[in-house]
């Protein structure tokens, strides 16, 4: 019977009296005797690829210095090694690549065409690494870096742009990537890291989301300015049960919230048009195609329309959402804190930790 050790089969002829440590040590000696170049993969040992890379980097740096300085002495000074060491490094690098990278030109050593080609590739790789290091510094600096900011499409007309405009003035070096999506998509993006901070509705049903309420929008009845209910201080839904309605398509989160309002009022609305966009619904209601129940428009009703609050009062709560599963990078955390301080409609006094497990 044989046991597998590395990629070699060794006879299982260990003495019965030996303990496991002694057996393992003796087996390792057998393997090393058959494989002289074997690297010891102990807990602190590096794999061969890492060892090779560690040895290559200074040699490649020297090669680039040769291409830039034009002579071995200056290249050795730039690389910080004695000239004999530099000569050995270049010879070793030639053997490793498999082609001559340098040649004698009288008393001088110069790069061959192969050496120049490799040096150019290394220079390109160095530039890419330099960009990566710069981005790493940016990511660690709240005043730089990148923020992935998501928000509801309904907030893209004024709320999100107002917030972003103020932030850009205060932090011009931070790169902002914007994502517009439905609420459920934003929550999923928060958890998978494709969005850092989201401006969306606050819901107790969202798992492992921390939300800080930024403002609330009252639900209103939208209608033409000349409608019979347009001058009311408020309107109850049963007062407009005989009206034709325009609204959002079924399945959209805001439509579900509006349906809950009708259900509580025991009113079954008659929809004549349903669409995917809130502003389209608002436009249809303004044109008199039907009335609509929507959150109040930020900045006031559209010209030619009226928006009358629903009674009893109902609101859509909007907040800054982050995921409990991820730690924000400094730039994203800085953006979140800035937005909390500069909310236009005030803040709740503390974050709302949604669906948090009970602490023992």
mmCIF file of C-alpha atoms in Angstrom:
data_model
loop_
_atom_site.group_PDB
_atom_site.id
_atom_site.type_symbol
_atom_site.label_atom_id
_atom_site.label_comp_id
_atom_site.label_asym_id
_atom_site.label_seq_id
_atom_site.Cartn_x
_atom_site.Cartn_y
_atom_site.Cartn_z
ATOM 1 C CA UNK A 1 0.000 0.000 0.000
ATOM 2 C CA UNK A 2 1.244 3.506 -0.787
ATOM 3 C CA UNK A 3 0.358 6.945 0.525
ATOM 4 C CA UNK A 4 0.412 10.162 -1.484
ATOM 5 C CA UNK A 5 2.949 12.789 -0.406
ATOM 6 C CA UNK A 6 3.020 15.845 -2.625
ATOM 7 C CA UNK A 7 3.108 14.400 -6.147
ATOM 8 C CA UNK A 8 5.115 11.306 -5.221
ATOM 9 C CA UNK A 9 4.065 7.899 -3.923
ATOM 10 C CA UNK A 10 6.180 6.676 -1.008
ATOM 11 C CA UNK A 11 6.139 3.152 0.407
ATOM 12 C CA UNK A 12 4.232 2.802 3.647
ATOM 13 C CA UNK A 13 6.983 0.961 5.536
ATOM 14 C CA UNK A 14 7.122 3.123 8.657
ATOM 15 C CA UNK A 15 8.046 1.423 11.873
ATOM 16 C CA UNK A 16 5.147 0.733 14.157
ATOM 17 C CA UNK A 17 6.976 2.216 17.117
ATOM 18 C CA UNK A 18 7.590 5.633 15.616
ATOM 19 C CA UNK A 19 5.313 8.519 16.552
ATOM 20 C CA UNK A 20 3.582 10.646 13.893
ATOM 21 C CA UNK A 21 6.080 13.522 14.134
ATOM 22 C CA UNK A 22 9.065 11.250 13.566
ATOM 23 C CA UNK A 23 7.351 9.497 10.674
ATOM 24 C CA UNK A 24 6.495 12.813 9.004
ATOM 25 C CA UNK A 25 10.052 14.073 9.427
ATOM 26 C CA UNK A 26 11.551 10.906 7.926
ATOM 27 C CA UNK A 27 9.148 11.021 4.975
ATOM 28 C CA UNK A 28 9.984 14.653 4.272
ATOM 29 C CA UNK A 29 13.700 13.783 4.185
ATOM 30 C CA UNK A 30 12.946 11.066 1.618
ATOM 31 C CA UNK A 31 11.085 13.496 -0.585
ATOM 32 C CA UNK A 32 13.848 16.111 -0.335
ATOM 33 C CA UNK A 33 16.475 13.503 -1.220
ATOM 34 C CA UNK A 34 14.561 12.717 -4.421
ATOM 35 C CA UNK A 35 13.672 16.387 -5.149
ATOM 36 C CA UNK A 36 16.655 18.620 -4.264
ATOM 37 C CA UNK A 37 14.892 21.797 -5.441
ATOM 38 C CA UNK A 38 11.827 21.282 -3.264
ATOM 39 C CA UNK A 39 10.658 24.405 -1.388
ATOM 40 C CA UNK A 40 9.572 23.927 2.206
ATOM 41 C CA UNK A 41 5.895 24.974 2.464
ATOM 42 C CA UNK A 42 5.817 25.529 6.202
ATOM 43 C CA UNK A 43 3.441 28.024 7.825
ATOM 44 C CA UNK A 44 5.842 30.913 7.141
ATOM 45 C CA UNK A 45 7.213 29.718 3.802
ATOM 46 C CA UNK A 46 6.383 31.391 0.500
ATOM 47 C CA UNK A 47 5.176 29.397 -2.522
ATOM 48 C CA UNK A 48 7.584 29.290 -5.494
ATOM 49 C CA UNK A 49 5.590 31.881 -7.468
ATOM 50 C CA UNK A 50 5.880 34.427 -4.654
ATOM 51 C CA UNK A 51 9.608 33.736 -4.281
ATOM 52 C CA UNK A 52 10.186 34.170 -8.015
ATOM 53 C CA UNK A 53 8.158 37.394 -8.080
ATOM 54 C CA UNK A 54 10.090 38.805 -5.115
ATOM 55 C CA UNK A 55 13.334 38.102 -6.944
ATOM 56 C CA UNK A 56 12.114 39.450 -10.269
ATOM 57 C CA UNK A 57 10.900 42.852 -9.124
ATOM 58 C CA UNK A 58 14.291 44.418 -8.278
ATOM 59 C CA UNK A 59 15.861 42.919 -11.415
ATOM 60 C CA UNK A 60 13.101 44.343 -13.601
ATOM 61 C CA UNK A 61 13.506 47.712 -11.902
ATOM 62 C CA UNK A 62 17.181 47.584 -12.807
ATOM 63 C CA UNK A 63 16.277 46.722 -16.414
ATOM 64 C CA UNK A 64 14.046 49.813 -16.646
ATOM 65 C CA UNK A 65 16.828 51.920 -15.156
ATOM 66 C CA UNK A 66 19.171 50.577 -17.853
ATOM 67 C CA UNK A 67 16.751 51.634 -20.592
ATOM 68 C CA UNK A 68 16.394 55.113 -19.073
ATOM 69 C CA UNK A 69 20.017 55.794 -18.033
ATOM 70 C CA UNK A 70 21.771 54.089 -20.943
ATOM 71 C CA UNK A 71 24.661 52.598 -18.998
ATOM 72 C CA UNK A 72 25.158 49.981 -16.313
ATOM 73 C CA UNK A 73 26.869 52.216 -13.758
ATOM 74 C CA UNK A 74 24.079 54.801 -13.699
ATOM 75 C CA UNK A 75 21.413 52.055 -13.692
ATOM 76 C CA UNK A 76 23.093 50.353 -10.716
ATOM 77 C CA UNK A 77 23.136 53.670 -8.812
ATOM 78 C CA UNK A 78 19.455 54.222 -9.594
ATOM 79 C CA UNK A 79 18.587 50.705 -8.406
ATOM 80 C CA UNK A 80 20.723 51.132 -5.296
ATOM 81 C CA UNK A 81 23.006 48.133 -5.879
ATOM 82 C CA UNK A 82 26.756 47.775 -6.623
ATOM 83 C CA UNK A 83 27.679 47.428 -10.280
ATOM 84 C CA UNK A 84 28.865 43.774 -9.945
ATOM 85 C CA UNK A 85 25.495 42.896 -8.417
ATOM 86 C CA UNK A 86 23.720 44.676 -11.252
ATOM 87 C CA UNK A 87 25.713 42.655 -13.794
ATOM 88 C CA UNK A 88 24.759 39.401 -12.073
ATOM 89 C CA UNK A 89 21.098 40.433 -11.928
ATOM 90 C CA UNK A 90 20.924 41.179 -15.625
ATOM 91 C CA UNK A 91 22.634 37.888 -16.474
ATOM 92 C CA UNK A 92 20.217 35.993 -14.218
ATOM 93 C CA UNK A 93 17.278 37.803 -15.789
ATOM 94 C CA UNK A 94 18.487 36.829 -19.286
ATOM 95 C CA UNK A 95 18.690 33.181 -18.226
ATOM 96 C CA UNK A 96 15.224 33.317 -16.720
ATOM 97 C CA UNK A 97 13.647 34.914 -19.828
ATOM 98 C CA UNK A 98 15.606 32.647 -22.155
ATOM 99 C CA UNK A 99 17.034 35.318 -24.477
ATOM 100 C CA UNK A 100 19.977 37.767 -24.123
ATOM 101 C CA UNK A 101 18.776 41.070 -22.670
ATOM 102 C CA UNK A 102 22.180 42.821 -22.721
ATOM 103 C CA UNK A 103 25.286 42.794 -24.899
ATOM 104 C CA UNK A 104 28.794 44.215 -24.904
ATOM 105 C CA UNK A 105 29.442 47.285 -27.045
ATOM 106 C CA UNK A 106 33.133 47.964 -26.575
ATOM 107 C CA UNK A 107 33.619 48.866 -22.921
ATOM 108 C CA UNK A 108 29.889 49.431 -22.421
ATOM 109 C CA UNK A 109 26.953 47.151 -21.647
ATOM 110 C CA UNK A 110 23.745 47.991 -23.478
ATOM 111 C CA UNK A 111 20.301 46.467 -23.851
ATOM 112 C CA UNK A 112 19.447 44.241 -26.789
ATOM 113 C CA UNK A 113 16.201 44.687 -28.724
ATOM 114 C CA UNK A 114 14.692 42.002 -26.474
ATOM 115 C CA UNK A 115 15.877 43.873 -23.390
ATOM 116 C CA UNK A 116 14.359 47.140 -24.608
ATOM 117 C CA UNK A 117 11.064 45.419 -25.394
ATOM 118 C CA UNK A 118 10.881 43.854 -21.934
ATOM 119 C CA UNK A 119 11.853 47.141 -20.276
ATOM 120 C CA UNK A 120 9.011 48.927 -22.096
ATOM 121 C CA UNK A 121 6.506 46.330 -20.909
ATOM 122 C CA UNK A 122 7.789 46.634 -17.356
ATOM 123 C CA UNK A 123 7.494 50.426 -17.587
ATOM 124 C CA UNK A 124 3.852 50.062 -18.647
ATOM 125 C CA UNK A 125 3.166 47.671 -15.761
ATOM 126 C CA UNK A 126 4.861 50.113 -13.397
ATOM 127 C CA UNK A 127 2.576 52.912 -14.579
ATOM 128 C CA UNK A 128 -0.497 50.746 -13.977
ATOM 129 C CA UNK A 129 0.761 49.905 -10.478
ATOM 130 C CA UNK A 130 1.396 53.587 -9.784
ATOM 131 C CA UNK A 131 -2.217 54.360 -10.691
ATOM 132 C CA UNK A 132 -3.338 51.544 -8.399
ATOM 133 C CA UNK A 133 -1.290 52.933 -5.506
ATOM 134 C CA UNK A 134 -2.716 56.404 -6.128
ATOM 135 C CA UNK A 135 -6.231 54.986 -6.042
ATOM 136 C CA UNK A 136 -5.426 53.166 -2.816
ATOM 137 C CA UNK A 137 -4.390 56.488 -1.273
ATOM 138 C CA UNK A 138 -7.573 58.086 -2.604
ATOM 139 C CA UNK A 139 -9.741 55.329 -1.148
ATOM 140 C CA UNK A 140 -8.187 55.886 2.286
ATOM 141 C CA UNK A 141 -8.739 59.655 2.114
ATOM 142 C CA UNK A 142 -12.289 60.901 2.866
ATOM 143 C CA UNK A 143 -11.530 63.972 0.740
ATOM 144 C CA UNK A 144 -10.814 61.848 -2.332
ATOM 145 C CA UNK A 145 -11.780 58.335 -3.432
ATOM 146 C CA UNK A 146 -15.026 57.211 -5.020
ATOM 147 C CA UNK A 147 -18.605 56.992 -3.777
ATOM 148 C CA UNK A 148 -21.220 54.726 -5.364
ATOM 149 C CA UNK A 149 -24.483 56.567 -4.688
ATOM 150 C CA UNK A 150 -27.853 55.037 -5.498
ATOM 151 C CA UNK A 151 -31.267 56.683 -5.430
ATOM 152 C CA UNK A 152 -34.844 56.111 -6.502
ATOM 153 C CA UNK A 153 -35.798 57.314 -9.971
ATOM 154 C CA UNK A 154 -38.514 59.445 -8.385
ATOM 155 C CA UNK A 155 -35.813 61.349 -6.489
ATOM 156 C CA UNK A 156 -33.754 62.047 -9.596
ATOM 157 C CA UNK A 157 -35.699 65.156 -10.589
ATOM 158 C CA UNK A 158 -34.696 67.377 -7.662
ATOM 159 C CA UNK A 159 -33.890 65.713 -4.333
ATOM 160 C CA UNK A 160 -30.803 63.727 -5.374
ATOM 161 C CA UNK A 161 -29.415 66.479 -7.674
ATOM 162 C CA UNK A 162 -29.720 69.057 -4.876
ATOM 163 C CA UNK A 163 -27.853 66.800 -2.471
ATOM 164 C CA UNK A 164 -25.150 66.017 -5.020
ATOM 165 C CA UNK A 165 -24.681 69.632 -6.048
ATOM 166 C CA UNK A 166 -23.946 70.690 -2.477
ATOM 167 C CA UNK A 167 -21.614 67.759 -1.900
ATOM 168 C CA UNK A 168 -19.652 68.394 -5.088
ATOM 169 C CA UNK A 169 -19.075 72.005 -4.068
ATOM 170 C CA UNK A 170 -17.691 70.864 -0.706
ATOM 171 C CA UNK A 171 -15.726 67.831 -1.983
ATOM 172 C CA UNK A 172 -14.701 68.403 -5.613
ATOM 173 C CA UNK A 173 -12.025 65.658 -5.616
ATOM 174 C CA UNK A 174 -14.374 62.792 -4.735
ATOM 175 C CA UNK A 175 -15.588 60.814 -7.758
ATOM 176 C CA UNK A 176 -19.316 60.060 -7.666
ATOM 177 C CA UNK A 177 -20.839 57.136 -9.533
ATOM 178 C CA UNK A 178 -24.639 57.326 -9.683
ATOM 179 C CA UNK A 179 -27.080 54.419 -9.796
ATOM 180 C CA UNK A 180 -30.834 54.898 -10.316
ATOM 181 C CA UNK A 181 -32.961 51.867 -9.528
ATOM 182 C CA UNK A 182 -36.024 50.545 -7.743
ATOM 183 C CA UNK A 183 -35.886 50.185 -3.976
ATOM 184 C CA UNK A 184 -35.419 46.406 -3.928
ATOM 185 C CA UNK A 185 -32.552 46.682 -6.412
ATOM 186 C CA UNK A 186 -30.872 49.375 -4.330
ATOM 187 C CA UNK A 187 -31.016 47.231 -1.188
ATOM 188 C CA UNK A 188 -29.479 44.274 -3.043
ATOM 189 C CA UNK A 189 -26.765 46.576 -4.431
ATOM 190 C CA UNK A 190 -25.964 47.854 -0.940
ATOM 191 C CA UNK A 191 -25.363 44.311 0.244
ATOM 192 C CA UNK A 192 -23.237 43.229 -2.740
ATOM 193 C CA UNK A 193 -21.143 46.404 -2.750
ATOM 194 C CA UNK A 194 -22.201 47.898 -6.080
ATOM 195 C CA UNK A 195 -23.770 50.800 -4.149
ATOM 196 C CA UNK A 196 -22.260 52.359 -1.003
ATOM 197 C CA UNK A 197 -25.075 54.656 0.117
ATOM 198 C CA UNK A 198 -28.649 54.852 -1.166
ATOM 199 C CA UNK A 199 -31.364 57.486 -0.917
ATOM 200 C CA UNK A 200 -34.569 55.481 -0.794
ATOM 201 C CA UNK A 201 -37.657 54.656 1.228
ATOM 202 C CA UNK A 202 -37.295 53.589 4.857
ATOM 203 C CA UNK A 203 -38.874 50.189 5.486
ATOM 204 C CA UNK A 204 -38.808 48.005 8.573
ATOM 205 C CA UNK A 205 -38.929 44.911 6.341
ATOM 206 C CA UNK A 206 -35.471 45.497 4.814
ATOM 207 C CA UNK A 207 -33.074 42.965 6.288
ATOM 208 C CA UNK A 208 -29.723 44.176 7.698
ATOM 209 C CA UNK A 209 -30.168 47.744 6.493
ATOM 210 C CA UNK A 210 -29.401 50.809 8.606
ATOM 211 C CA UNK A 211 -31.478 53.838 7.610
ATOM 212 C CA UNK A 212 -31.346 57.452 8.722
ATOM 213 C CA UNK A 213 -34.516 59.335 7.834
ATOM 214 C CA UNK A 214 -33.798 62.454 5.788
ATOM 215 C CA UNK A 215 -37.281 63.771 5.019
ATOM 216 C CA UNK A 216 -40.854 62.671 4.489
ATOM 217 C CA UNK A 217 -43.197 63.356 1.598
ATOM 218 C CA UNK A 218 -46.954 63.606 2.220
ATOM 219 C CA UNK A 219 -49.261 61.702 -0.108
ATOM 220 C CA UNK A 220 -51.548 64.040 -2.046
ATOM 221 C CA UNK A 221 -54.353 63.885 -4.581
ATOM 222 C CA UNK A 222 -53.072 65.324 -7.880
ATOM 223 C CA UNK A 223 -55.661 66.915 -10.190
ATOM 224 C CA UNK A 224 -56.115 69.824 -12.622
ATOM 225 C CA UNK A 225 -56.195 73.255 -10.992
ATOM 226 C CA UNK A 226 -59.870 73.638 -11.957
ATOM 227 C CA UNK A 227 -60.997 70.334 -10.379
ATOM 228 C CA UNK A 228 -63.899 70.434 -7.892
ATOM 229 C CA UNK A 229 -61.573 69.271 -5.047
ATOM 230 C CA UNK A 230 -58.644 71.514 -5.935
ATOM 231 C CA UNK A 231 -59.416 74.196 -3.335
ATOM 232 C CA UNK A 232 -59.954 71.791 -0.437
ATOM 233 C CA UNK A 233 -57.570 71.951 2.508
ATOM 234 C CA UNK A 234 -57.455 68.148 2.509
ATOM 235 C CA UNK A 235 -59.384 65.337 0.867
ATOM 236 C CA UNK A 236 -60.514 61.919 2.064
ATOM 237 C CA UNK A 237 -60.235 59.115 -0.449
ATOM 238 C CA UNK A 238 -63.875 58.141 -0.155
ATOM 239 C CA UNK A 239 -64.739 61.645 -1.469
ATOM 240 C CA UNK A 240 -63.189 60.765 -4.832
ATOM 241 C CA UNK A 241 -64.283 57.127 -5.091
ATOM 242 C CA UNK A 242 -66.244 57.900 -8.263
ATOM 243 C CA UNK A 243 -63.281 59.574 -10.015
ATOM 244 C CA UNK A 244 -61.203 58.001 -12.776
ATOM 245 C CA UNK A 245 -57.608 57.390 -11.633
ATOM 246 C CA UNK A 246 -54.220 57.285 -13.293
ATOM 247 C CA UNK A 247 -51.428 55.516 -11.460
ATOM 248 C CA UNK A 248 -48.318 53.402 -11.482
ATOM 249 C CA UNK A 249 -48.270 49.858 -12.789
ATOM 250 C CA UNK A 250 -48.899 46.957 -10.455
ATOM 251 C CA UNK A 251 -45.746 45.561 -8.886
ATOM 252 C CA UNK A 252 -44.081 48.945 -8.399
ATOM 253 C CA UNK A 253 -43.381 49.612 -4.730
ATOM 254 C CA UNK A 254 -45.089 53.011 -4.640
ATOM 255 C CA UNK A 255 -48.204 51.521 -6.255
ATOM 256 C CA UNK A 256 -48.369 48.998 -3.402
ATOM 257 C CA UNK A 257 -48.197 51.835 -0.860
ATOM 258 C CA UNK A 258 -51.008 53.705 -2.651
ATOM 259 C CA UNK A 259 -53.087 50.522 -2.805
ATOM 260 C CA UNK A 260 -52.697 50.201 0.971
ATOM 261 C CA UNK A 261 -54.127 53.713 1.389
ATOM 262 C CA UNK A 262 -57.159 52.813 -0.740
ATOM 263 C CA UNK A 263 -57.590 49.558 1.165
ATOM 264 C CA UNK A 264 -57.582 51.390 4.504
ATOM 265 C CA UNK A 265 -60.203 53.827 3.139
ATOM 266 C CA UNK A 266 -62.276 50.921 1.739
ATOM 267 C CA UNK A 267 -62.157 52.450 -1.719
ATOM 268 C CA UNK A 268 -61.630 50.486 -4.947
ATOM 269 C CA UNK A 269 -60.143 52.936 -7.471
ATOM 270 C CA UNK A 270 -60.998 52.682 -11.170
ATOM 271 C CA UNK A 271 -57.743 53.080 -13.134
ATOM 272 C CA UNK A 272 -57.980 54.299 -16.731
ATOM 273 C CA UNK A 273 -54.195 54.508 -17.263
ATOM 274 C CA UNK A 274 -51.263 52.794 -15.586
ATOM 275 C CA UNK A 275 -47.621 53.555 -16.368
ATOM 276 C CA UNK A 276 -44.083 52.970 -15.085
ATOM 277 C CA UNK A 277 -43.051 56.596 -14.419
ATOM 278 C CA UNK A 278 -44.227 58.829 -11.583
ATOM 279 C CA UNK A 279 -43.810 62.044 -13.570
ATOM 280 C CA UNK A 280 -45.898 60.589 -16.394
ATOM 281 C CA UNK A 281 -48.669 59.878 -13.888
ATOM 282 C CA UNK A 282 -48.387 63.432 -12.593
ATOM 283 C CA UNK A 283 -48.570 64.816 -16.113
ATOM 284 C CA UNK A 284 -51.663 62.754 -16.960
ATOM 285 C CA UNK A 285 -53.385 63.962 -13.778
ATOM 286 C CA UNK A 286 -52.486 67.575 -14.577
ATOM 287 C CA UNK A 287 -53.985 67.144 -18.068
ATOM 288 C CA UNK A 288 -57.255 65.897 -16.559
ATOM 289 C CA UNK A 289 -57.047 62.296 -17.786
ATOM 290 C CA UNK A 290 -57.729 61.209 -14.216
ATOM 291 C CA UNK A 291 -56.749 62.050 -10.655
ATOM 292 C CA UNK A 292 -53.747 60.437 -8.968
ATOM 293 C CA UNK A 293 -52.462 59.665 -5.489
ATOM 294 C CA UNK A 294 -48.722 60.411 -5.316
ATOM 295 C CA UNK A 295 -46.135 61.843 -2.924
ATOM 296 C CA UNK A 296 -46.177 65.657 -3.035
ATOM 297 C CA UNK A 297 -43.897 67.074 -5.712
ATOM 298 C CA UNK A 298 -40.749 68.690 -4.324
ATOM 299 C CA UNK A 299 -40.872 72.337 -5.367
ATOM 300 C CA UNK A 300 -44.657 72.480 -5.575
ATOM 301 C CA UNK A 301 -47.351 71.267 -8.005
ATOM 302 C CA UNK A 302 -46.834 71.325 -11.746
ATOM 303 C CA UNK A 303 -48.190 74.401 -13.482
ATOM 304 C CA UNK A 304 -51.896 73.917 -14.079
ATOM 305 C CA UNK A 305 -52.305 71.307 -11.355
ATOM 306 C CA UNK A 306 -53.282 71.164 -7.695
ATOM 307 C CA UNK A 307 -52.020 68.813 -4.988
ATOM 308 C CA UNK A 308 -54.277 68.384 -1.961
ATOM 309 C CA UNK A 309 -53.097 66.358 1.086
ATOM 310 C CA UNK A 310 -54.804 63.040 1.769
ATOM 311 C CA UNK A 311 -56.592 62.661 5.109
ATOM 312 C CA UNK A 312 -55.736 61.017 7.376
ATOM 313 C CA UNK A 313 -52.203 62.144 6.653
ATOM 314 C CA UNK A 314 -49.875 59.536 5.161
ATOM 315 C CA UNK A 315 -46.211 59.930 4.260
ATOM 316 C CA UNK A 316 -43.438 58.339 2.259
ATOM 317 C CA UNK A 317 -40.337 58.308 4.473
ATOM 318 C CA UNK A 318 -37.025 58.785 2.658
ATOM 319 C CA UNK A 319 -33.673 58.065 4.225
ATOM 320 C CA UNK A 320 -29.999 57.297 3.677
ATOM 321 C CA UNK A 321 -29.532 53.541 3.577
ATOM 322 C CA UNK A 322 -26.380 51.512 4.189
ATOM 323 C CA UNK A 323 -25.748 47.797 4.611
ATOM 324 C CA UNK A 324 -24.832 46.270 7.967
ATOM 325 C CA UNK A 325 -22.919 43.579 6.056
ATOM 326 C CA UNK A 326 -20.249 45.960 4.762
ATOM 327 C CA UNK A 327 -17.927 48.599 6.202
ATOM 328 C CA UNK A 328 -17.876 51.800 4.188
ATOM 329 C CA UNK A 329 -14.615 53.129 2.771
ATOM 330 C CA UNK A 330 -13.591 56.559 4.177
ATOM 331 C CA UNK A 331 -14.907 58.502 1.161
ATOM 332 C CA UNK A 332 -18.325 56.795 1.305
ATOM 333 C CA UNK A 333 -18.552 57.217 5.066
ATOM 334 C CA UNK A 334 -17.634 60.879 4.660
ATOM 335 C CA UNK A 335 -20.388 61.293 2.070
ATOM 336 C CA UNK A 336 -22.937 59.641 4.372
ATOM 337 C CA UNK A 337 -22.029 61.899 7.282
ATOM 338 C CA UNK A 338 -22.074 65.005 5.080
ATOM 339 C CA UNK A 339 -25.517 64.132 3.703
ATOM 340 C CA UNK A 340 -26.869 63.567 7.212
ATOM 341 C CA UNK A 341 -25.659 66.998 8.311
ATOM 342 C CA UNK A 342 -27.000 68.769 5.240
ATOM 343 C CA UNK A 343 -30.453 67.268 4.949
ATOM 344 C CA UNK A 344 -32.932 69.896 3.736
ATOM 345 C CA UNK A 345 -35.885 68.526 5.705
ATOM 346 C CA UNK A 346 -34.215 67.583 8.949
ATOM 347 C CA UNK A 347 -33.096 64.238 10.307
ATOM 348 C CA UNK A 348 -34.239 61.703 12.762
ATOM 349 C CA UNK A 349 -32.151 61.903 15.922
ATOM 350 C CA UNK A 350 -30.551 58.498 15.430
ATOM 351 C CA UNK A 351 -30.145 55.827 12.757
ATOM 352 C CA UNK A 352 -32.938 53.295 12.434
ATOM 353 C CA UNK A 353 -31.392 49.840 12.585
ATOM 354 C CA UNK A 354 -33.827 47.729 10.605
ATOM 355 C CA UNK A 355 -34.326 44.029 11.375
ATOM 356 C CA UNK A 356 -31.362 43.871 13.683
ATOM 357 C CA UNK A 357 -30.967 40.641 15.656
ATOM 358 C CA UNK A 358 -31.677 40.954 19.357
ATOM 359 C CA UNK A 359 -28.593 41.602 21.476
ATOM 360 C CA UNK A 360 -27.963 39.222 24.320
#
